[in-house]
């Protein structure tokens, strides 16, 4: 295959195969996040330019295309500003590496560096579903059919243990312990392992799922818990597959319950679980441990979001009261037609 810009694909390969794992010592989750970002950015530019993959060049990955891509994430895909900023960071990291490897590419990094992070507070970017919405979401898959059982089990487990999507697809059979108390071992950011409890409801679904998909745990304990089969072997599901699956059920659930957003992404399960635990009275230090946060300050976003939600409810109530009373405590009458309005203002008897 002949590339229009061989440097681009050579540097991409070195970035993912050498720089991130061997020089930066990044975890598999981190490398997957960088790779996912660059894949999506290149695909986005390829579609806009109407070119084949091998025809994509550094010139095409311009500042204007980057801005359009970041806007697309928020506006069209419903991604949070946090996700937007993370994608921007990944793309900048590649261009920084490229500029170090080839000084003639420094101008590209310089132009992309002018694209700023979103300045909206991280605390304002918490997207979560109400308990009613989450219940509708989890009941959407039909567990009486094979695929529905898999999807339902994955979503229940993802919510139950507040897992990141990368943690879910990285689970192996041996990471689940059914003996009481049932727990799951998760490998999180920075290769940090944490052990979290599983509810009885989740255990029941996982057992049914394992019985059907893994012959009752008789297979290889290192096999991925959630997998796709091809080439006569089991491979972990991709994060893109999980996102598409969740979006499909979100559309179904939204028709039943308008509290369910039309655009639901996997991380909303984690945020929702954390918010529901906080609202039910669990302390922030315990939630922080449950989520695997390194700093309690990170967990404070849920306390802030809950406080902000209550503040907005008070504001809306006050607006309604002011509208009904005119701000002076006297309830205003509601006029529905022009005839009554004229009578009220003395224009007609």
GROMACS .gro file of C-alpha atoms in nm:
model
  349
    1UNK     CA    1   0.000   0.000   0.000
    2UNK     CA    2   0.137   0.341  -0.098
    3UNK     CA    3   0.090   0.620   0.158
    4UNK     CA    4   0.058   0.983   0.060
    5UNK     CA    5   0.247   1.077   0.378
    6UNK     CA    6   0.458   0.781   0.499
    7UNK     CA    7   0.590   0.986   0.793
    8UNK     CA    8   0.246   1.002   0.952
    9UNK     CA    9   0.191   0.628   0.968
   10UNK     CA   10   0.552   0.553   1.060
   11UNK     CA   11   0.532   0.791   1.356
   12UNK     CA   12   0.190   0.661   1.460
   13UNK     CA   13   0.330   0.308   1.474
   14UNK     CA   14   0.635   0.415   1.675
   15UNK     CA   15   0.417   0.623   1.909
   16UNK     CA   16   0.196   0.326   2.000
   17UNK     CA   17   0.450   0.044   1.978
   18UNK     CA   18   0.758   0.207   2.130
   19UNK     CA   19   0.706   0.550   2.284
   20UNK     CA   20   0.399   0.491   2.503
   21UNK     CA   21   0.471   0.138   2.631
   22UNK     CA   22   0.852   0.139   2.649
   23UNK     CA   23   0.948   0.500   2.716
   24UNK     CA   24   0.647   0.636   2.898
   25UNK     CA   25   0.558   0.299   3.059
   26UNK     CA   26   0.189   0.361   3.000
   27UNK     CA   27  -0.068   0.099   3.097
   28UNK     CA   28  -0.270  -0.094   2.841
   29UNK     CA   29  -0.575   0.115   2.931
   30UNK     CA   30  -0.387   0.437   2.865
   31UNK     CA   31  -0.247   0.315   2.534
   32UNK     CA   32  -0.593   0.200   2.431
   33UNK     CA   33  -0.733   0.545   2.509
   34UNK     CA   34  -0.464   0.716   2.297
   35UNK     CA   35  -0.513   0.472   2.011
   36UNK     CA   36  -0.891   0.508   2.023
   37UNK     CA   37  -0.860   0.887   2.010
   38UNK     CA   38  -0.621   0.895   1.714
   39UNK     CA   39  -0.828   0.637   1.525
   40UNK     CA   40  -1.143   0.841   1.567
   41UNK     CA   41  -0.971   1.168   1.476
   42UNK     CA   42  -0.819   1.020   1.160
   43UNK     CA   43  -1.152   0.860   1.065
   44UNK     CA   44  -1.329   1.192   1.120
   45UNK     CA   45  -1.084   1.378   0.893
   46UNK     CA   46  -1.091   1.100   0.635
   47UNK     CA   47  -1.471   1.121   0.612
   48UNK     CA   48  -1.471   1.502   0.588
   49UNK     CA   49  -1.203   1.504   0.320
   50UNK     CA   50  -1.352   1.212   0.129
   51UNK     CA   51  -1.019   1.027   0.111
   52UNK     CA   52  -0.892   0.678   0.185
   53UNK     CA   53  -0.692   0.602   0.496
   54UNK     CA   54  -0.361   0.583   0.310
   55UNK     CA   55  -0.428   0.927   0.161
   56UNK     CA   56  -0.447   1.106   0.498
   57UNK     CA   57  -0.156   1.345   0.554
   58UNK     CA   58  -0.024   1.567   0.832
   59UNK     CA   59  -0.158   1.867   0.638
   60UNK     CA   60  -0.510   1.725   0.666
   61UNK     CA   61  -0.483   1.692   1.044
   62UNK     CA   62  -0.500   2.067   1.077
   63UNK     CA   63  -0.611   2.298   1.354
   64UNK     CA   64  -0.945   2.359   1.183
   65UNK     CA   65  -1.010   1.985   1.157
   66UNK     CA   66  -0.917   1.936   1.521
   67UNK     CA   67  -1.159   2.209   1.632
   68UNK     CA   68  -1.433   2.057   1.416
   69UNK     CA   69  -1.366   1.713   1.566
   70UNK     CA   70  -1.379   1.840   1.924
   71UNK     CA   71  -1.703   2.028   1.852
   72UNK     CA   72  -1.843   1.709   1.698
   73UNK     CA   73  -1.768   1.516   2.018
   74UNK     CA   74  -1.969   1.755   2.234
   75UNK     CA   75  -2.239   1.872   1.996
   76UNK     CA   76  -2.319   1.556   1.799
   77UNK     CA   77  -2.207   1.270   2.022
   78UNK     CA   78  -2.305   1.424   2.354
   79UNK     CA   79  -1.960   1.373   2.509
   80UNK     CA   80  -1.875   1.567   2.822
   81UNK     CA   81  -1.625   1.851   2.822
   82UNK     CA   82  -1.397   1.628   3.026
   83UNK     CA   83  -1.394   1.373   2.745
   84UNK     CA   84  -1.331   1.652   2.494
   85UNK     CA   85  -1.030   1.770   2.690
   86UNK     CA   86  -0.895   1.417   2.727
   87UNK     CA   87  -0.918   1.362   2.351
   88UNK     CA   88  -0.740   1.691   2.290
   89UNK     CA   89  -0.463   1.591   2.530
   90UNK     CA   90  -0.412   1.258   2.348
   91UNK     CA   91  -0.388   1.426   2.007
   92UNK     CA   92  -0.147   1.689   2.137
   93UNK     CA   93   0.070   1.415   2.287
   94UNK     CA   94   0.109   1.246   1.949
   95UNK     CA   95   0.197   1.571   1.773
   96UNK     CA   96   0.445   1.654   2.048
   97UNK     CA   97   0.612   1.317   1.994
   98UNK     CA   98   0.610   1.371   1.616
   99UNK     CA   99   0.772   1.715   1.653
  100UNK     CA  100   1.046   1.568   1.874
  101UNK     CA  101   1.109   1.289   1.625
  102UNK     CA  102   1.107   1.518   1.319
  103UNK     CA  103   1.174   1.888   1.369
  104UNK     CA  104   1.008   1.972   1.038
  105UNK     CA  105   0.675   1.875   1.199
  106UNK     CA  106   0.706   2.129   1.481
  107UNK     CA  107   0.484   2.377   1.296
  108UNK     CA  108   0.190   2.135   1.318
  109UNK     CA  109   0.229   2.110   1.695
  110UNK     CA  110   0.254   2.487   1.720
  111UNK     CA  111  -0.077   2.537   1.539
  112UNK     CA  112  -0.257   2.269   1.739
  113UNK     CA  113  -0.125   2.411   2.066
  114UNK     CA  114  -0.348   2.715   2.017
  115UNK     CA  115  -0.657   2.492   2.066
  116UNK     CA  116  -0.746   2.538   2.432
  117UNK     CA  117  -0.896   2.305   2.688
  118UNK     CA  118  -1.252   2.380   2.785
  119UNK     CA  119  -1.245   2.601   3.092
  120UNK     CA  120  -1.576   2.478   3.232
  121UNK     CA  121  -1.522   2.338   3.577
  122UNK     CA  122  -1.473   1.964   3.599
  123UNK     CA  123  -1.727   1.966   3.879
  124UNK     CA  124  -1.993   2.083   3.635
  125UNK     CA  125  -1.924   1.798   3.393
  126UNK     CA  126  -2.080   1.520   3.602
  127UNK     CA  127  -2.338   1.345   3.386
  128UNK     CA  128  -2.552   1.090   3.563
  129UNK     CA  129  -2.896   0.931   3.549
  130UNK     CA  130  -3.164   0.925   3.815
  131UNK     CA  131  -3.235   0.593   3.986
  132UNK     CA  132  -3.559   0.571   3.788
  133UNK     CA  133  -3.375   0.627   3.459
  134UNK     CA  134  -3.107   0.374   3.548
  135UNK     CA  135  -3.369   0.116   3.641
  136UNK     CA  136  -3.537   0.164   3.302
  137UNK     CA  137  -3.201   0.141   3.129
  138UNK     CA  138  -3.106  -0.186   3.300
  139UNK     CA  139  -3.443  -0.343   3.224
  140UNK     CA  140  -3.421  -0.269   2.849
  141UNK     CA  141  -3.229  -0.580   2.730
  142UNK     CA  142  -3.432  -0.900   2.692
  143UNK     CA  143  -3.247  -1.149   2.914
  144UNK     CA  144  -3.447  -1.441   2.772
  145UNK     CA  145  -3.231  -1.433   2.457
  146UNK     CA  146  -2.856  -1.497   2.445
  147UNK     CA  147  -2.739  -1.152   2.334
  148UNK     CA  148  -2.984  -0.977   2.566
  149UNK     CA  149  -2.853  -1.172   2.866
  150UNK     CA  150  -2.498  -1.068   2.784
  151UNK     CA  151  -2.589  -0.701   2.743
  152UNK     CA  152  -2.803  -0.692   3.057
  153UNK     CA  153  -2.532  -0.864   3.263
  154UNK     CA  154  -2.266  -0.623   3.142
  155UNK     CA  155  -2.473  -0.312   3.217
  156UNK     CA  156  -2.583  -0.439   3.560
  157UNK     CA  157  -2.223  -0.520   3.652
  158UNK     CA  158  -2.090  -0.192   3.512
  159UNK     CA  159  -2.335   0.003   3.727
  160UNK     CA  160  -2.306  -0.222   4.032
  161UNK     CA  161  -1.928  -0.185   4.065
  162UNK     CA  162  -1.902   0.163   3.907
  163UNK     CA  163  -1.654   0.033   3.652
  164UNK     CA  164  -1.487   0.228   3.377
  165UNK     CA  165  -1.556   0.088   3.031
  166UNK     CA  166  -1.190  -0.015   2.998
  167UNK     CA  167  -1.214  -0.206   3.325
  168UNK     CA  168  -1.524  -0.393   3.210
  169UNK     CA  169  -1.378  -0.510   2.878
  170UNK     CA  170  -1.057  -0.606   3.059
  171UNK     CA  171  -1.229  -0.844   3.303
  172UNK     CA  172  -1.140  -1.213   3.291
  173UNK     CA  173  -1.335  -1.507   3.433
  174UNK     CA  174  -1.084  -1.549   3.715
  175UNK     CA  175  -1.139  -1.188   3.825
  176UNK     CA  176  -1.485  -1.282   3.959
  177UNK     CA  177  -1.519  -1.457   4.294
  178UNK     CA  178  -1.868  -1.590   4.361
  179UNK     CA  179  -1.803  -1.723   4.711
  180UNK     CA  180  -1.954  -1.503   4.981
  181UNK     CA  181  -1.872  -1.222   5.000
  182UNK     CA  182  -1.870  -1.202   4.619
  183UNK     CA  183  -1.610  -0.962   4.480
  184UNK     CA  184  -1.448  -0.861   4.153
  185UNK     CA  185  -1.088  -0.756   4.096
  186UNK     CA  186  -1.051  -0.456   3.868
  187UNK     CA  187  -0.737  -0.324   3.702
  188UNK     CA  188  -0.783   0.051   3.686
  189UNK     CA  189  -0.583   0.354   3.578
  190UNK     CA  190  -0.208   0.329   3.630
  191UNK     CA  191  -0.242  -0.050   3.664
  192UNK     CA  192  -0.387  -0.003   4.012
  193UNK     CA  193  -0.587  -0.302   4.125
  194UNK     CA  194  -0.889  -0.267   4.347
  195UNK     CA  195  -1.131  -0.526   4.482
  196UNK     CA  196  -1.497  -0.426   4.504
  197UNK     CA  197  -1.806  -0.612   4.628
  198UNK     CA  198  -2.078  -0.738   4.395
  199UNK     CA  199  -2.446  -0.729   4.486
  200UNK     CA  200  -2.658  -1.043   4.497
  201UNK     CA  201  -2.857  -0.920   4.197
  202UNK     CA  202  -2.542  -0.883   3.989
  203UNK     CA  203  -2.412  -1.224   4.103
  204UNK     CA  204  -2.732  -1.395   3.988
  205UNK     CA  205  -2.702  -1.246   3.640
  206UNK     CA  206  -2.329  -1.316   3.612
  207UNK     CA  207  -2.382  -1.682   3.706
  208UNK     CA  208  -2.648  -1.721   3.437
  209UNK     CA  209  -2.425  -1.547   3.187
  210UNK     CA  210  -2.117  -1.757   3.271
  211UNK     CA  211  -2.322  -2.076   3.249
  212UNK     CA  212  -2.432  -1.987   2.897
  213UNK     CA  213  -2.122  -1.816   2.759
  214UNK     CA  214  -1.843  -1.997   2.944
  215UNK     CA  215  -1.985  -2.347   3.007
  216UNK     CA  216  -2.010  -2.281   3.378
  217UNK     CA  217  -1.649  -2.162   3.419
  218UNK     CA  218  -1.511  -2.485   3.278
  219UNK     CA  219  -1.310  -2.296   3.019
  220UNK     CA  220  -0.987  -2.101   3.042
  221UNK     CA  221  -0.991  -1.879   3.356
  222UNK     CA  222  -0.789  -1.619   3.164
  223UNK     CA  223  -1.061  -1.587   2.900
  224UNK     CA  224  -1.224  -1.241   2.877
  225UNK     CA  225  -1.551  -1.231   3.066
  226UNK     CA  226  -1.723  -1.037   2.788
  227UNK     CA  227  -1.594  -1.134   2.447
  228UNK     CA  228  -1.642  -1.146   2.073
  229UNK     CA  229  -1.559  -1.465   1.886
  230UNK     CA  230  -1.358  -1.465   1.566
  231UNK     CA  231  -1.078  -1.678   1.422
  232UNK     CA  232  -1.199  -1.960   1.649
  233UNK     CA  233  -1.097  -1.773   1.963
  234UNK     CA  234  -1.240  -1.534   2.221
  235UNK     CA  235  -1.128  -1.171   2.217
  236UNK     CA  236  -1.227  -0.896   2.463
  237UNK     CA  237  -1.510  -0.674   2.345
  238UNK     CA  238  -1.392  -0.335   2.229
  239UNK     CA  239  -1.492  -0.018   2.409
  240UNK     CA  240  -1.660   0.097   2.086
  241UNK     CA  241  -1.882  -0.212   2.092
  242UNK     CA  242  -1.985  -0.132   2.448
  243UNK     CA  243  -2.061   0.232   2.361
  244UNK     CA  244  -2.277   0.130   2.064
  245UNK     CA  245  -2.460  -0.128   2.274
  246UNK     CA  246  -2.538   0.122   2.549
  247UNK     CA  247  -2.651   0.386   2.301
  248UNK     CA  248  -2.888   0.133   2.144
  249UNK     CA  249  -3.056   0.056   2.477
  250UNK     CA  250  -3.063   0.423   2.574
  251UNK     CA  251  -3.283   0.497   2.274
  252UNK     CA  252  -3.516   0.213   2.373
  253UNK     CA  253  -3.525   0.322   2.737
  254UNK     CA  254  -3.584   0.688   2.648
  255UNK     CA  255  -3.912   0.596   2.479
  256UNK     CA  256  -4.028   0.436   2.806
  257UNK     CA  257  -3.888   0.694   3.045
  258UNK     CA  258  -3.801   1.049   2.939
  259UNK     CA  259  -3.559   1.077   3.230
  260UNK     CA  260  -3.323   0.855   3.032
  261UNK     CA  261  -3.103   1.075   2.808
  262UNK     CA  262  -3.105   0.989   2.440
  263UNK     CA  263  -2.725   0.993   2.438
  264UNK     CA  264  -2.588   0.773   2.716
  265UNK     CA  265  -2.219   0.688   2.735
  266UNK     CA  266  -2.057   0.416   2.951
  267UNK     CA  267  -1.903   0.654   3.205
  268UNK     CA  268  -2.251   0.772   3.301
  269UNK     CA  269  -2.298   0.433   3.470
  270UNK     CA  270  -1.999   0.505   3.694
  271UNK     CA  271  -2.112   0.861   3.768
  272UNK     CA  272  -2.469   0.744   3.835
  273UNK     CA  273  -2.360   0.475   4.080
  274UNK     CA  274  -2.139   0.720   4.269
  275UNK     CA  275  -2.418   0.982   4.287
  276UNK     CA  276  -2.675   0.728   4.406
  277UNK     CA  277  -2.438   0.603   4.678
  278UNK     CA  278  -2.371   0.961   4.790
  279UNK     CA  279  -2.741   1.050   4.791
  280UNK     CA  280  -2.818   0.737   4.994
  281UNK     CA  281  -2.577   0.850   5.265
  282UNK     CA  282  -2.244   0.681   5.192
  283UNK     CA  283  -1.949   0.895   5.299
  284UNK     CA  284  -1.720   1.052   5.042
  285UNK     CA  285  -1.407   0.869   5.171
  286UNK     CA  286  -1.580   0.532   5.122
  287UNK     CA  287  -1.703   0.632   4.775
  288UNK     CA  288  -1.351   0.745   4.690
  289UNK     CA  289  -1.214   0.402   4.785
  290UNK     CA  290  -1.494   0.227   4.597
  291UNK     CA  291  -1.417   0.423   4.280
  292UNK     CA  292  -1.041   0.383   4.315
  293UNK     CA  293  -0.971   0.756   4.326
  294UNK     CA  294  -0.621   0.854   4.430
  295UNK     CA  295  -0.739   1.181   4.587
  296UNK     CA  296  -1.056   1.260   4.780
  297UNK     CA  297  -1.076   1.592   4.593
  298UNK     CA  298  -1.168   1.398   4.278
  299UNK     CA  299  -1.468   1.245   4.455
  300UNK     CA  300  -1.588   1.587   4.570
  301UNK     CA  301  -1.746   1.642   4.226
  302UNK     CA  302  -2.042   1.430   4.339
  303UNK     CA  303  -2.101   1.635   4.652
  304UNK     CA  304  -2.083   1.953   4.443
  305UNK     CA  305  -2.318   1.816   4.175
  306UNK     CA  306  -2.573   1.706   4.435
  307UNK     CA  307  -2.559   2.047   4.605
  308UNK     CA  308  -2.592   2.222   4.268
  309UNK     CA  309  -2.896   2.009   4.181
  310UNK     CA  310  -3.065   2.108   4.508
  311UNK     CA  311  -2.977   2.474   4.451
  312UNK     CA  312  -3.132   2.463   4.104
  313UNK     CA  313  -3.448   2.306   4.247
  314UNK     CA  314  -3.475   2.591   4.501
  315UNK     CA  315  -3.417   2.850   4.226
  316UNK     CA  316  -3.689   2.696   4.007
  317UNK     CA  317  -3.931   2.685   4.300
  318UNK     CA  318  -3.860   3.051   4.378
  319UNK     CA  319  -3.909   3.148   4.013
  320UNK     CA  320  -4.245   2.973   4.008
  321UNK     CA  321  -4.353   3.142   4.332
  322UNK     CA  322  -4.242   3.484   4.205
  323UNK     CA  323  -4.425   3.431   3.876
  324UNK     CA  324  -4.746   3.336   4.054
  325UNK     CA  325  -4.737   3.617   4.308
  326UNK     CA  326  -4.563   3.896   4.118
  327UNK     CA  327  -4.289   3.902   4.379
  328UNK     CA  328  -4.506   4.070   4.646
  329UNK     CA  329  -4.674   3.767   4.799
  330UNK     CA  330  -5.005   3.839   4.622
  331UNK     CA  331  -5.106   3.557   4.391
  332UNK     CA  332  -5.162   3.677   4.037
  333UNK     CA  333  -5.464   3.572   3.836
  334UNK     CA  334  -5.403   3.397   3.508
  335UNK     CA  335  -5.550   3.559   3.197
  336UNK     CA  336  -5.603   3.326   2.903
  337UNK     CA  337  -5.762   3.550   2.638
  338UNK     CA  338  -5.768   3.906   2.508
  339UNK     CA  339  -6.129   3.974   2.618
  340UNK     CA  340  -6.044   3.908   2.983
  341UNK     CA  341  -5.726   4.108   2.948
  342UNK     CA  342  -5.917   4.411   2.821
  343UNK     CA  343  -6.164   4.384   3.107
  344UNK     CA  344  -5.880   4.356   3.357
  345UNK     CA  345  -5.715   4.676   3.233
  346UNK     CA  346  -6.043   4.868   3.195
  347UNK     CA  347  -6.046   4.863   2.815
  348UNK     CA  348  -6.379   4.686   2.816
  349UNK     CA  349  -6.667   4.656   3.060
   0.00000   0.00000   0.00000
